[in-house]
CSV table of C-alpha atoms in Angstrom, one decimal:
chain,number,residue,atom,x,y,z
A,309,MET,CA,7.1,8.2,-7.8
A,310,LEU,CA,4.1,6.2,-6.6
A,311,ASP,CA,4.5,2.6,-6.0
A,312,HIS,CA,0.9,1.7,-5.2
A,313,VAL,CA,-2.4,3.1,-4.0
A,314,SER,CA,-5.1,1.6,-1.7
A,315,ILE,CA,-8.7,2.5,-1.4
A,316,GLN,CA,-11.3,1.4,1.2
A,317,VAL,CA,-14.7,0.3,0.1
A,318,ASP,CA,-18.1,-0.4,1.8
A,319,ASP,CA,-18.8,-3.6,-0.2
A,320,LEU,CA,-15.6,-5.5,-0.9
A,321,PRO,CA,-17.3,-8.3,-3.1
A,322,ALA,CA,-19.1,-5.7,-5.2
A,323,SER,CA,-16.0,-3.6,-5.6
A,324,THR,CA,-13.7,-6.5,-6.5
A,325,ALA,CA,-16.3,-7.7,-9.1
A,326,PHE,CA,-16.2,-4.2,-10.6
A,327,TYR,CA,-12.4,-3.9,-10.6
A,328,ASP,CA,-12.0,-7.4,-11.9
A,329,ALA,CA,-14.2,-6.4,-14.9
A,330,VAL,CA,-12.8,-2.9,-15.6
A,331,LEU,CA,-9.1,-3.6,-15.0
A,332,ALA,CA,-8.9,-6.8,-17.2
A,333,PRO,CA,-9.1,-4.8,-20.5
A,334,LEU,CA,-6.3,-2.6,-19.3
A,335,GLY,CA,-4.0,-5.7,-18.7
A,336,PHE,CA,-4.3,-5.8,-14.9
A,337,ARG,CA,-5.4,-8.8,-12.9
A,338,ARG,CA,-5.6,-9.9,-9.3
A,339,VAL,CA,-2.1,-10.6,-8.1
A,340,MET,CA,-2.7,-11.0,-4.4
A,341,GLU,CA,-5.6,-11.7,-2.0
A,342,SER,CA,-5.6,-11.4,1.8
A,343,PRO,CA,-8.2,-10.8,4.5
A,344,GLY,CA,-7.2,-7.1,4.2
A,345,GLY,CA,-8.1,-6.8,0.5
A,346,ILE,CA,-7.4,-7.6,-3.1
A,347,ALA,CA,-4.4,-6.4,-5.0
A,348,TYR,CA,-4.3,-5.7,-8.7
A,349,GLY,CA,-1.4,-5.3,-11.1
A,350,GLN,CA,0.6,-6.9,-13.8
A,351,ASP,CA,3.5,-8.6,-12.0
A,352,HIS,CA,3.2,-6.9,-8.5
A,353,PRO,CA,0.5,-5.2,-6.5
A,354,SER,CA,0.0,-1.6,-7.6
A,355,PHE,CA,-3.7,-1.0,-6.7
A,356,TRP,CA,-5.4,-2.4,-3.6
A,357,VAL,CA,-9.1,-2.5,-2.7
A,358,GLY,CA,-9.9,-3.3,0.9
A,359,PRO,CA,-12.7,-3.0,3.4
A,360,THR,CA,-13.3,0.3,5.2
A,361,TYR,CA,-12.5,0.4,8.9
A,362,ALA,CA,-13.2,4.1,9.5
A,363,PRO,CA,-16.7,5.2,10.2
A,364,GLY,CA,-18.3,8.0,8.2
A,365,PRO,CA,-17.8,9.3,4.7
A,366,GLY,CA,-14.1,10.2,5.0
A,367,ARG,CA,-11.8,7.3,4.4
A,368,GLU,CA,-8.1,6.9,5.0
A,369,LEU,CA,-6.0,7.0,1.8
A,370,HIS,CA,-2.9,4.9,1.4
A,371,LEU,CA,0.0,6.2,-0.7
A,372,ALA,CA,3.3,4.4,-1.2
A,373,PHE,CA,6.2,6.2,-2.6
A,374,VAL,CA,9.1,4.4,-4.3
A,375,ALA,CA,12.4,4.7,-2.3
A,376,PRO,CA,15.7,4.1,-4.1
A,377,ASP,CA,17.2,2.1,-1.2
A,378,ARG,CA,16.5,1.0,2.4
A,379,ALA,CA,18.4,3.9,3.8
A,380,ALA,CA,16.0,6.2,2.1
A,381,VAL,CA,13.1,4.3,3.7
A,382,ARG,CA,14.7,4.9,7.1
A,383,ALA,CA,15.3,8.5,6.3
A,384,PHE,CA,11.7,8.9,5.3
A,385,GLN,CA,10.6,7.6,8.7
A,386,GLU,CA,13.0,9.8,10.6
A,387,ALA,CA,11.8,12.9,8.7
A,388,ALA,CA,8.2,12.0,9.4
A,389,GLN,CA,8.9,11.6,13.1
A,390,ALA,CA,10.8,14.9,13.2
A,391,ALA,CA,7.7,16.5,11.6
A,392,GLY,CA,5.5,15.1,14.4
A,393,ALA,CA,4.0,12.2,12.4
A,394,GLU,CA,2.8,9.0,14.0
A,395,VAL,CA,4.7,6.0,12.9
A,396,LEU,CA,2.2,3.3,12.0
A,397,HIS,CA,4.8,0.6,11.1
A,398,PRO,CA,8.5,1.2,11.5
A,399,ALA,CA,10.9,0.4,8.7
A,400,ARG,CA,11.3,-3.3,8.2
A,401,LEU,CA,11.1,-6.2,5.8
A,402,TRP,CA,7.6,-7.3,4.9
A,403,PRO,CA,8.1,-10.8,3.6
A,404,GLU,CA,4.3,-11.4,3.4
A,405,TYR,CA,4.4,-9.1,0.4
A,406,HIS,CA,7.7,-10.4,-1.1
A,407,PRO,CA,11.1,-11.3,0.3
A,408,THR,CA,12.8,-7.9,-0.4
A,409,TYR,CA,9.8,-5.6,0.4
A,410,TYR,CA,11.2,-3.0,2.8
A,411,GLY,CA,8.8,-0.3,4.0
A,412,ALA,CA,7.9,2.2,6.6
A,413,PHE,CA,4.3,3.6,7.2
A,414,VAL,CA,3.4,6.9,8.8
A,415,ARG,CA,0.3,9.0,9.4
A,416,ASP,CA,0.2,12.3,7.6
A,417,PRO,CA,-1.5,15.4,9.2
A,418,ASP,CA,-4.8,14.6,7.6
A,419,GLY,CA,-4.8,11.0,8.9
A,420,ASN,CA,-3.6,9.3,5.7
A,421,ASN,CA,-1.4,6.2,5.7
A,422,VAL,CA,1.8,7.2,3.8
A,423,GLU,CA,4.5,4.7,3.0
A,424,ALA,CA,8.0,4.7,1.6
A,425,VAL,CA,9.0,1.3,0.0
A,426,CYS,CA,12.1,-0.2,-1.5
A,427,HIS,CA,11.9,-3.5,-3.5
A,428,ARG,CA,15.6,-4.0,-3.9
A,429,PRO,CA,17.5,-6.5,-1.9
A,430,GLY,CA,19.8,-5.3,0.9
């Protein structure tokens, strides 16, 4: 159901040092690094840690749900729009993640970043 989760932190170096240490015994490692954060997993990113951009104690949560195909990603976006959600990023390929990463990002009623993603080609 869930593809990956992202959290925002106040001190990225301290948090990545913590997650480097506690996730290693569980078989997870850093699999991707970018200015936006550090991704952990076994063979693909499934847990992201990034800097916070929102002021105050409440932070945006990012949830990514697995979609069976690209049509489902587009349907997710259409359903979100019909429900009045803001589209953060329309459905498209995201080759910076990997060549067949196809996702759409929307804002839920509480301000969270919710994504549908398909990893399959075409």
